[in-house]
CSV table of C-alpha atoms in Angstrom, one decimal:
chain,number,residue,atom,x,y,z
I,13,MET,CA,0.1,-0.1,0.0
I,14,ARG,CA,2.9,2.4,0.8
I,15,ALA,CA,4.7,1.3,-2.3
I,16,ASP,CA,1.5,2.3,-4.4
I,17,SER,CA,1.3,5.5,-2.5
I,18,SER,CA,5.0,6.3,-3.3
I,19,MET,CA,4.4,5.7,-6.9
I,20,ARG,CA,1.5,7.7,-7.2
I,21,ALA,CA,3.4,10.6,-5.3
I,22,ASP,CA,6.3,9.9,-7.8
I,23,ARG,CA,4.2,10.3,-10.8
I,24,THR,CA,2.6,13.6,-9.5
I,25,ARG,CA,6.2,14.9,-9.0
I,26,LYS,CA,7.3,13.8,-12.4
I,27,THR,CA,4.2,15.3,-14.0
I,28,THR,CA,4.3,18.7,-12.1
I,29,HIS,CA,8.1,18.9,-13.0
I,30,ALA,CA,7.0,18.3,-16.9
I,31,ALA,CA,4.4,21.0,-16.5
I,32,ARG,CA,6.8,23.5,-14.8
I,33,LYS,CA,9.2,22.8,-17.8
I,34,THR,CA,6.5,23.5,-20.3
I,35,SER,CA,5.6,26.6,-18.4
I,36,SER,CA,9.3,27.7,-18.6
I,37,ALA,CA,9.4,27.1,-22.4
I,38,VAL,CA,6.2,28.9,-23.0
I,39,ARG,CA,7.3,31.8,-20.9
I,40,LYS,CA,10.6,32.0,-22.9
I,41,THR,CA,8.8,31.7,-26.2
I,42,VAL,CA,6.3,34.2,-25.6
I,43,LEU,CA,8.8,36.8,-24.2
I,44,ARG,CA,10.8,36.3,-27.4
I,45,LYS,CA,8.1,36.8,-29.7
I,46,THR,CA,6.8,39.8,-27.7
I,47,SER,CA,10.2,41.5,-28.0
I,48,VAL,CA,10.5,41.1,-31.7
I,49,ALA,CA,7.0,42.2,-32.2
I,50,ALA,CA,7.5,45.4,-30.1
I,51,ARG,CA,10.8,46.0,-31.9
I,52,LYS,CA,9.0,45.7,-35.4
I,53,ASN,CA,5.9,47.7,-34.3
I,54,PRO,CA,5.6,49.4,-30.9
I,55,LEU,CA,1.8,49.4,-31.4
I,56,VAL,CA,1.5,45.8,-31.1
I,57,LEU,CA,3.3,45.6,-27.5
I,58,GLY,CA,0.1,45.9,-25.6
I,59,ALA,CA,-1.5,43.0,-27.5
I,60,ALA,CA,1.7,41.0,-27.2
I,61,ALA,CA,1.8,41.5,-23.5
I,62,LEU,CA,-1.9,40.5,-23.0
I,63,THR,CA,-1.0,37.5,-24.9
I,64,ALA,CA,2.1,36.7,-22.7
I,65,VAL,CA,0.1,37.0,-19.6
I,66,ALA,CA,-2.8,34.7,-20.7
I,67,ALA,CA,-0.1,31.9,-21.8
I,68,LEU,CA,1.5,32.2,-18.5
I,69,LEU,CA,-1.9,31.9,-16.6
I,70,THR,CA,-2.6,28.8,-18.9
I,71,ALA,CA,0.6,27.4,-18.0
I,72,ALA,CA,0.1,27.9,-14.1
I,73,LEU,CA,-3.3,26.2,-14.5
I,74,VAL,CA,-1.8,23.3,-16.1
I,75,ILE,CA,0.7,22.7,-13.1
I,76,ARG,CA,-2.3,22.9,-10.7
I,77,ALA,CA,-4.3,20.6,-12.6
I,78,GLU,CA,-1.7,18.1,-13.2
I,79,SER,CA,-0.7,18.2,-9.6
I,80,GLY,CA,-4.2,17.9,-8.2
I,81,GLU,CA,-6.3,20.2,-6.2
I,82,ASP,CA,-5.1,18.3,-3.0
I,83,GLY,CA,-2.1,16.5,-4.1
I,84,ASN,CA,-3.9,13.9,-6.2
I,85,SER,CA,-2.8,13.2,-9.7
I,86,THR,CA,-6.3,13.6,-11.0
I,87,PRO,CA,-7.9,17.0,-11.5
I,88,THR,CA,-10.8,17.4,-9.3
I,89,ALA,CA,-12.4,20.7,-9.9
I,90,GLY,CA,-15.8,21.1,-11.6
I,91,ILE,CA,-17.3,17.8,-10.9
I,92,ASP,CA,-20.9,17.1,-11.0
I,93,LEU,CA,-21.5,15.4,-7.8
I,94,GLU,CA,-24.8,13.7,-8.5
I,95,ARG,CA,-23.3,12.4,-11.8
I,96,ARG,CA,-20.2,11.2,-10.0
I,97,ILE,CA,-22.3,9.4,-7.3
I,98,THR,CA,-24.7,8.0,-9.9
I,99,ASP,CA,-21.7,6.6,-11.9
I,100,TYR,CA,-20.4,5.0,-8.8
I,101,THR,CA,-23.6,3.3,-8.0
I,102,ALA,CA,-24.4,2.2,-11.5
I,103,ARG,CA,-22.4,-1.0,-11.2
I,104,PHE,CA,-24.2,-2.2,-8.0
I,105,GLY,CA,-26.1,-5.3,-8.2
I,106,ALA,CA,-26.8,-8.3,-6.1
I,107,ASP,CA,-24.0,-10.3,-7.8
I,108,THR,CA,-21.2,-7.8,-7.4
I,109,GLY,CA,-19.8,-9.2,-4.1
I,110,TYR,CA,-19.2,-7.7,-0.7
I,111,LEU,CA,-16.4,-8.1,1.7
I,112,GLU,CA,-17.2,-8.1,5.5
I,113,PRO,CA,-14.8,-5.7,7.2
I,114,ARG,CA,-12.8,-6.7,10.2
I,115,ARG,CA,-13.3,-4.8,13.4
I,116,ALA,CA,-10.1,-3.0,13.0
I,117,ASP,CA,-10.8,-1.7,9.5
I,118,ARG,CA,-14.2,-0.4,10.2
I,119,GLN,CA,-13.1,1.3,13.3
I,120,ALA,CA,-10.2,2.8,11.5
I,121,VAL,CA,-12.1,4.2,8.8
I,122,ALA,CA,-14.5,5.8,11.4
I,123,ARG,CA,-11.6,7.3,13.3
I,124,ALA,CA,-10.1,8.7,10.0
I,125,VAL,CA,-13.7,10.4,9.3
I,126,GLY,CA,-13.3,11.8,12.8
I,127,LEU,CA,-9.9,13.1,12.4
I,128,LEU,CA,-11.1,14.8,9.1
I,129,LEU,CA,-14.0,16.5,10.9
I,130,ASP,CA,-11.5,17.7,13.7
I,131,GLY,CA,-9.4,19.3,10.9
I,132,HIS,CA,-6.5,16.8,10.8
I,133,ARG,CA,-6.6,16.1,7.2
I,134,ASP,CA,-3.1,14.8,6.7
I,135,GLN,CA,-3.4,12.2,9.7
I,136,ALA,CA,-6.9,11.2,8.2
I,137,ALA,CA,-5.4,10.9,4.8
I,138,ALA,CA,-2.5,8.7,6.2
I,139,ARG,CA,-4.9,6.3,8.0
I,140,LEU,CA,-7.2,6.1,4.9
I,141,ASP,CA,-4.3,5.4,2.6
I,142,ALA,CA,-3.3,2.5,4.8
I,143,LEU,CA,-6.8,1.1,4.3
I,144,ASP,CA,-6.7,1.4,0.6
I,145,PHE,CA,-8.9,4.5,0.7
I,146,ASP,CA,-8.3,7.7,-1.1
I,147,LEU,CA,-9.1,11.2,0.5
I,148,ARG,CA,-9.4,13.9,-2.2
I,149,THR,CA,-11.4,17.2,-2.5
I,150,ILE,CA,-13.9,17.7,-5.3
I,151,THR,CA,-15.6,21.0,-6.2
I,152,ASP,CA,-19.4,20.5,-7.1
I,153,SER,CA,-20.2,22.1,-10.3
I,154,ALA,CA,-23.8,22.6,-9.5
I,155,THR,CA,-23.1,24.6,-6.3
I,156,GLY,CA,-19.5,25.5,-6.4
I,157,ARG,CA,-19.1,24.0,-2.9
I,158,ARG,CA,-16.0,21.9,-2.0
I,159,TYR,CA,-16.4,18.5,-0.5
I,160,ALA,CA,-13.8,16.1,0.9
I,161,GLU,CA,-14.6,12.5,-0.7
I,162,ILE,CA,-13.4,9.3,1.0
I,163,ALA,CA,-13.5,6.5,-1.4
I,164,ASP,CA,-12.7,2.8,-1.4
I,165,ARG,CA,-9.9,2.3,-4.0
I,166,THR,CA,-10.9,-1.3,-4.6
I,167,ASP,CA,-14.3,0.1,-6.1
I,168,THR,CA,-12.5,0.3,-9.5
I,169,GLY,CA,-10.9,-3.1,-9.3
I,170,PRO,CA,-12.1,-6.5,-10.2
I,171,THR,CA,-13.1,-7.4,-6.5
I,172,PRO,CA,-14.7,-4.4,-4.8
I,173,ARG,CA,-14.9,-4.7,-1.1
I,174,GLY,CA,-18.1,-2.6,-1.2
I,175,TRP,CA,-17.4,-0.5,1.8
I,176,GLY,CA,-18.8,2.9,0.6
I,177,ARG,CA,-17.9,6.6,0.5
I,178,VAL,CA,-18.3,9.5,2.6
I,179,TYR,CA,-18.7,13.0,1.5
I,180,VAL,CA,-18.0,16.0,3.9
I,181,ASP,CA,-18.9,19.5,3.1
I,182,LEU,CA,-15.9,21.7,3.6
I,183,SER,CA,-17.9,25.0,3.4
I,184,ALA,CA,-18.8,24.8,7.1
I,185,PRO,CA,-18.2,22.8,10.3
I,186,ALA,CA,-19.9,19.4,10.4
I,187,ARG,CA,-23.4,19.7,11.7
I,188,TRP,CA,-25.6,17.0,10.4
I,189,SER,CA,-25.6,13.7,8.2
I,190,VAL,CA,-27.7,12.2,5.4
I,191,GLN,CA,-27.2,8.4,5.2
I,192,ILE,CA,-28.0,6.1,2.2
I,193,PRO,CA,-27.9,2.5,3.1
I,194,HIS,CA,-29.5,0.9,0.1
I,195,PRO,CA,-28.5,2.8,-2.9
I,196,VAL,CA,-29.8,1.2,-6.3
I,197,ALA,CA,-31.9,-1.5,-4.3
I,198,ASP,CA,-34.0,1.5,-3.0
I,199,ALA,CA,-34.0,3.2,-6.4
I,200,ARG,CA,-32.6,6.9,-6.7
I,201,THR,CA,-32.3,7.2,-2.9
I,202,GLU,CA,-28.7,8.2,-3.5
I,203,GLN,CA,-29.9,11.1,-5.9
I,204,LEU,CA,-32.2,12.2,-3.0
I,205,GLY,CA,-29.1,12.1,-0.7
I,206,VAL,CA,-27.1,14.3,-3.0
I,207,GLY,CA,-30.0,16.7,-3.1
I,208,ALA,CA,-30.0,16.9,0.7
I,209,LEU,CA,-26.5,17.3,1.0
I,210,ARG,CA,-26.5,20.2,-1.5
I,211,GLY,CA,-29.3,21.9,0.4
I,212,SER,CA,-27.7,23.0,3.5
I,213,PRO,CA,-24.2,23.5,4.7
I,214,GLY,CA,-22.4,21.3,7.1
I,215,GLY,CA,-23.6,18.1,5.8
I,216,VAL,CA,-22.0,14.7,5.8
I,217,LEU,CA,-23.1,12.2,3.3
I,218,VAL,CA,-22.6,8.5,4.3
I,219,LEU,CA,-23.2,6.1,1.3
I,220,ALA,CA,-23.2,2.4,1.4
I,221,GLY,CA,-20.7,0.8,-1.2
I,222,ALA,CA,-22.9,-2.3,-2.2
I,223,HIS,CA,-26.2,-3.3,-3.4
I,224,ARG,CA,-28.1,-4.7,0.0
I,225,ASP,CA,-28.4,-8.2,-1.5
I,226,ALA,CA,-24.7,-8.4,-2.4
I,227,GLY,CA,-22.2,-10.6,-0.4
I,228,VAL,CA,-23.4,-13.6,1.8
I,229,GLY,CA,-26.7,-13.6,3.3
I,230,ASP,CA,-27.7,-10.1,4.4
I,231,ALA,CA,-24.1,-9.1,5.1
I,232,ALA,CA,-24.3,-6.0,2.8
I,233,ASP,CA,-27.7,-4.8,4.3
I,234,VAL,CA,-26.0,-2.1,6.3
I,235,ALA,CA,-29.2,-0.7,7.8
I,236,HIS,CA,-29.5,-3.8,9.7
I,237,ARG,CA,-26.0,-4.9,10.4
I,238,ARG,CA,-23.9,-3.5,13.1
I,239,TYR,CA,-20.5,-4.6,12.0
I,240,THR,CA,-19.9,-2.7,8.8
I,241,VAL,CA,-18.0,0.4,7.7
I,242,PHE,CA,-21.3,2.3,7.2
I,243,ALA,CA,-22.4,1.6,10.8
I,244,ALA,CA,-19.2,2.5,12.2
I,245,VAL,CA,-19.0,6.0,10.5
I,246,CYS,CA,-22.6,6.7,11.5
I,247,ALA,CA,-22.0,5.8,14.9
I,248,GLU,CA,-19.1,8.2,15.1
I,249,LEU,CA,-21.2,10.9,13.8
I,250,ALA,CA,-23.9,10.2,16.3
I,251,GLU,CA,-21.1,10.2,19.2
I,252,ARG,CA,-20.4,13.6,18.0
I,253,GLY,CA,-23.9,14.7,18.4
I,254,LEU,CA,-24.7,15.2,14.7
I,255,PRO,CA,-28.5,14.7,13.8
I,256,GLY,CA,-28.8,12.3,11.0
I,257,ILE,CA,-31.6,11.5,8.4
I,258,GLN,CA,-31.6,8.1,6.7
I,259,ILE,CA,-33.4,7.9,3.3
I,260,HIS,CA,-35.1,4.6,2.2
I,261,GLY,CA,-37.7,3.7,-0.6
I,262,PHE,CA,-40.5,1.5,-0.6
I,263,ALA,CA,-42.7,-0.1,-3.2
I,264,ASP,CA,-45.8,1.8,-4.0
I,265,ASP,CA,-48.2,-1.0,-3.2
I,266,SER,CA,-46.4,-1.6,0.3
I,267,ALA,CA,-48.2,1.3,1.6
I,268,PRO,CA,-50.6,2.5,-1.1
I,269,ASP,CA,-52.2,5.3,1.1
I,270,TYR,CA,-48.8,7.1,1.5
I,271,ASP,CA,-46.1,8.8,-0.1
I,272,VAL,CA,-43.8,9.0,2.7
I,273,ILE,CA,-43.3,7.2,5.9
I,274,ALA,CA,-41.6,9.1,8.8
I,275,SER,CA,-40.2,7.8,11.9
I,276,THR,CA,-37.6,8.2,14.5
I,277,GLY,CA,-36.7,4.5,14.7
I,278,ARG,CA,-35.5,3.9,18.3
I,279,ALA,CA,-34.1,7.2,18.7
I,280,SER,CA,-34.6,9.5,21.5
I,281,ARG,CA,-38.0,11.6,22.2
I,282,GLU,CA,-36.0,14.7,21.2
I,283,SER,CA,-36.1,13.4,17.7
I,284,ARG,CA,-39.7,13.8,17.5
I,285,ALA,CA,-39.7,17.5,17.2
I,286,ASP,CA,-37.5,17.4,14.2
I,287,ALA,CA,-39.7,14.6,12.8
I,288,ARG,CA,-42.9,16.8,13.1
I,289,THR,CA,-40.9,19.6,11.4
I,290,LEU,CA,-40.2,17.1,8.6
I,291,ALA,CA,-43.6,15.6,8.3
I,292,ASN,CA,-45.1,19.1,8.4
I,293,ALA,CA,-42.8,20.3,5.5
I,294,LEU,CA,-43.9,17.1,3.5
I,295,ARG,CA,-47.6,17.8,4.1
I,296,ALA,CA,-47.2,21.4,3.0
I,297,ARG,CA,-46.1,20.0,-0.1
I,298,ASP,CA,-49.2,17.9,-0.6
I,299,PHE,CA,-47.3,14.4,0.3
I,300,GLU,CA,-49.3,11.9,2.3
I,301,VAL,CA,-47.3,11.1,5.4
I,302,CYS,CA,-47.6,8.3,7.7
I,303,ARG,CA,-46.2,9.6,11.0
I,304,ALA,CA,-45.0,6.6,13.1
I,305,TRP,CA,-45.2,8.7,16.3
I,306,VAL,CA,-48.9,9.1,15.8
I,307,ARG,CA,-50.0,5.8,14.4
I,308,SER,CA,-48.7,2.3,13.5
I,309,CYS,CA,-47.0,2.6,10.2
I,310,PRO,CA,-45.2,-0.2,8.2
I,311,LEU,CA,-41.5,0.3,7.7
I,312,GLU,CA,-40.9,2.1,10.9
I,313,GLY,CA,-37.3,1.4,11.1
I,314,ARG,CA,-37.2,0.2,14.7
I,315,THR,CA,-34.8,-2.5,14.0
I,316,ASN,CA,-32.4,0.0,12.3
I,317,GLU,CA,-28.9,-0.3,13.6
I,318,GLN,CA,-28.0,3.3,13.0
I,319,GLY,CA,-31.2,4.4,14.8
I,320,ARG,CA,-30.2,2.0,17.8
I,321,ALA,CA,-26.6,3.8,17.8
I,322,ALA,CA,-28.2,7.2,17.8
I,323,ALA,CA,-30.6,6.3,20.5
I,324,ALA,CA,-27.5,5.2,22.6
I,325,GLN,CA,-26.1,8.4,22.2
I,326,ASP,CA,-29.3,10.5,22.6
I,327,SER,CA,-28.6,11.7,19.2
I,328,THR,CA,-31.4,12.9,16.8
I,329,PHE,CA,-32.3,10.3,14.2
I,330,LEU,CA,-34.9,10.5,11.4
I,331,HIS,CA,-35.9,7.4,9.4
I,332,VAL,CA,-37.7,8.4,6.0
I,333,GLU,CA,-39.2,6.1,3.6
I,334,PHE,CA,-40.3,7.5,0.1
I,335,ALA,CA,-42.5,5.9,-2.4
I,336,ASN,CA,-41.2,4.7,-5.5
I,337,ALA,CA,-43.3,6.9,-7.5
I,338,ILE,CA,-41.7,10.1,-5.6
I,339,ARG,CA,-38.3,8.9,-5.9
I,340,THR,CA,-38.4,8.3,-9.8
I,341,ASP,CA,-40.1,11.4,-10.7
I,342,ARG,CA,-37.6,14.2,-10.7
I,343,ARG,CA,-40.2,16.9,-10.1
I,344,GLU,CA,-41.5,15.0,-7.1
I,345,ALA,CA,-38.1,14.0,-5.8
I,346,ALA,CA,-37.1,17.9,-5.9
I,347,ARG,CA,-40.2,18.6,-3.8
I,348,ALA,CA,-39.2,15.8,-1.3
I,349,VAL,CA,-35.6,17.1,-1.0
I,350,ALA,CA,-37.0,20.6,-0.4
I,351,ALA,CA,-39.0,19.3,2.5
I,352,VAL,CA,-35.9,17.5,3.8
I,353,ASN,CA,-34.0,20.7,3.5
I,354,VAL,CA,-36.4,22.4,6.0
I,355,VAL,CA,-35.0,20.2,8.6
I,356,THR,CA,-31.3,20.2,7.6
I,357,ALA,CA,-31.3,24.1,7.4
I,358,ARG,CA,-32.2,24.0,11.1
I,359,TRP,CA,-29.5,21.5,11.9
I,360,ALA,CA,-26.9,23.5,10.0
I,361,LYS,CA,-27.6,26.4,12.5
I,362,ARG,CA,-27.1,24.1,15.7
I,363,THR,CA,-24.0,23.4,17.6
I,364,PRO,CA,-23.8,19.6,18.1
I,365,HIS,CA,-23.7,18.2,21.5
I,366,PRO,CA,-21.7,15.0,21.9
I,367,GLY,CA,-23.6,11.9,23.0
I,368,ALA,CA,-23.7,10.0,26.3
I,369,THR,CA,-20.3,8.3,25.8
I,370,GLY,CA,-18.8,10.8,23.3
């Protein structure tokens, strides 16, 4: 792993050196042509000077792009975050495989996320590198907002582990999370997650790395499994007092009278105030909402592992199920995201309080 890291760093240094040599050559060529042009006709001096400046700026941008925004060899600016995540999850299927992580591995990833949130980026990157994860900075072209991306390197290999990704908004301190445990299996929930992340500052998106039916048995069903990287990261956030909203999807005929099922799982009673705010925002947009704290609803999320972890920390947790008709219609999905953002906008203004054992 360290050898791979050294090779990448060496490639970056060589690429940057080559770009600088190109810059030097461009500078010399432009200055020589400018001097010749000025001697022949002083009137062209101004235009030639502007050309020189433009060429030098272009060379500088080449150096920055080749070296990467955060030390990676791949340019990371101007990426559509929704497209990036959609492309990532497009390969998910029940037969893509999943490797159950060891305790040390899942704890190490969670600790690295904690280090990143505490501002120790270099330490976080070193821990992640040892686990075959990349830490890079990307800029979302839709919002201009910068995010740290924690991504499993094995995702692009022949045998992906399926340990997922984490996106951290760098424009503000972390204040809340949106969790997507069943991408693809719950169609387009990952797109709802991106919409939520974009909607309010200070968000952390935790995204499962495999189809829920991948692997052996229900090993990849991270919403109902405690020993996963997804659960470890969500527990780290709950310990820090970050409220979280977990987004799921249900088949329309599973609850034909409702568009949305909102609950707090096993989380604390304090979650109900935020749950009511969410339900009111959804109902204001003409969604039929089953409120699990008012009546019995299907899919209440009471066996959800992240809800249990949040309850243990007295941390706010919302479990939200959206009907397929809502998730797969872009206009309806946008309205659903707008309702979610009513809650996350409030969370973005709160200072988290660490949990019972934080």
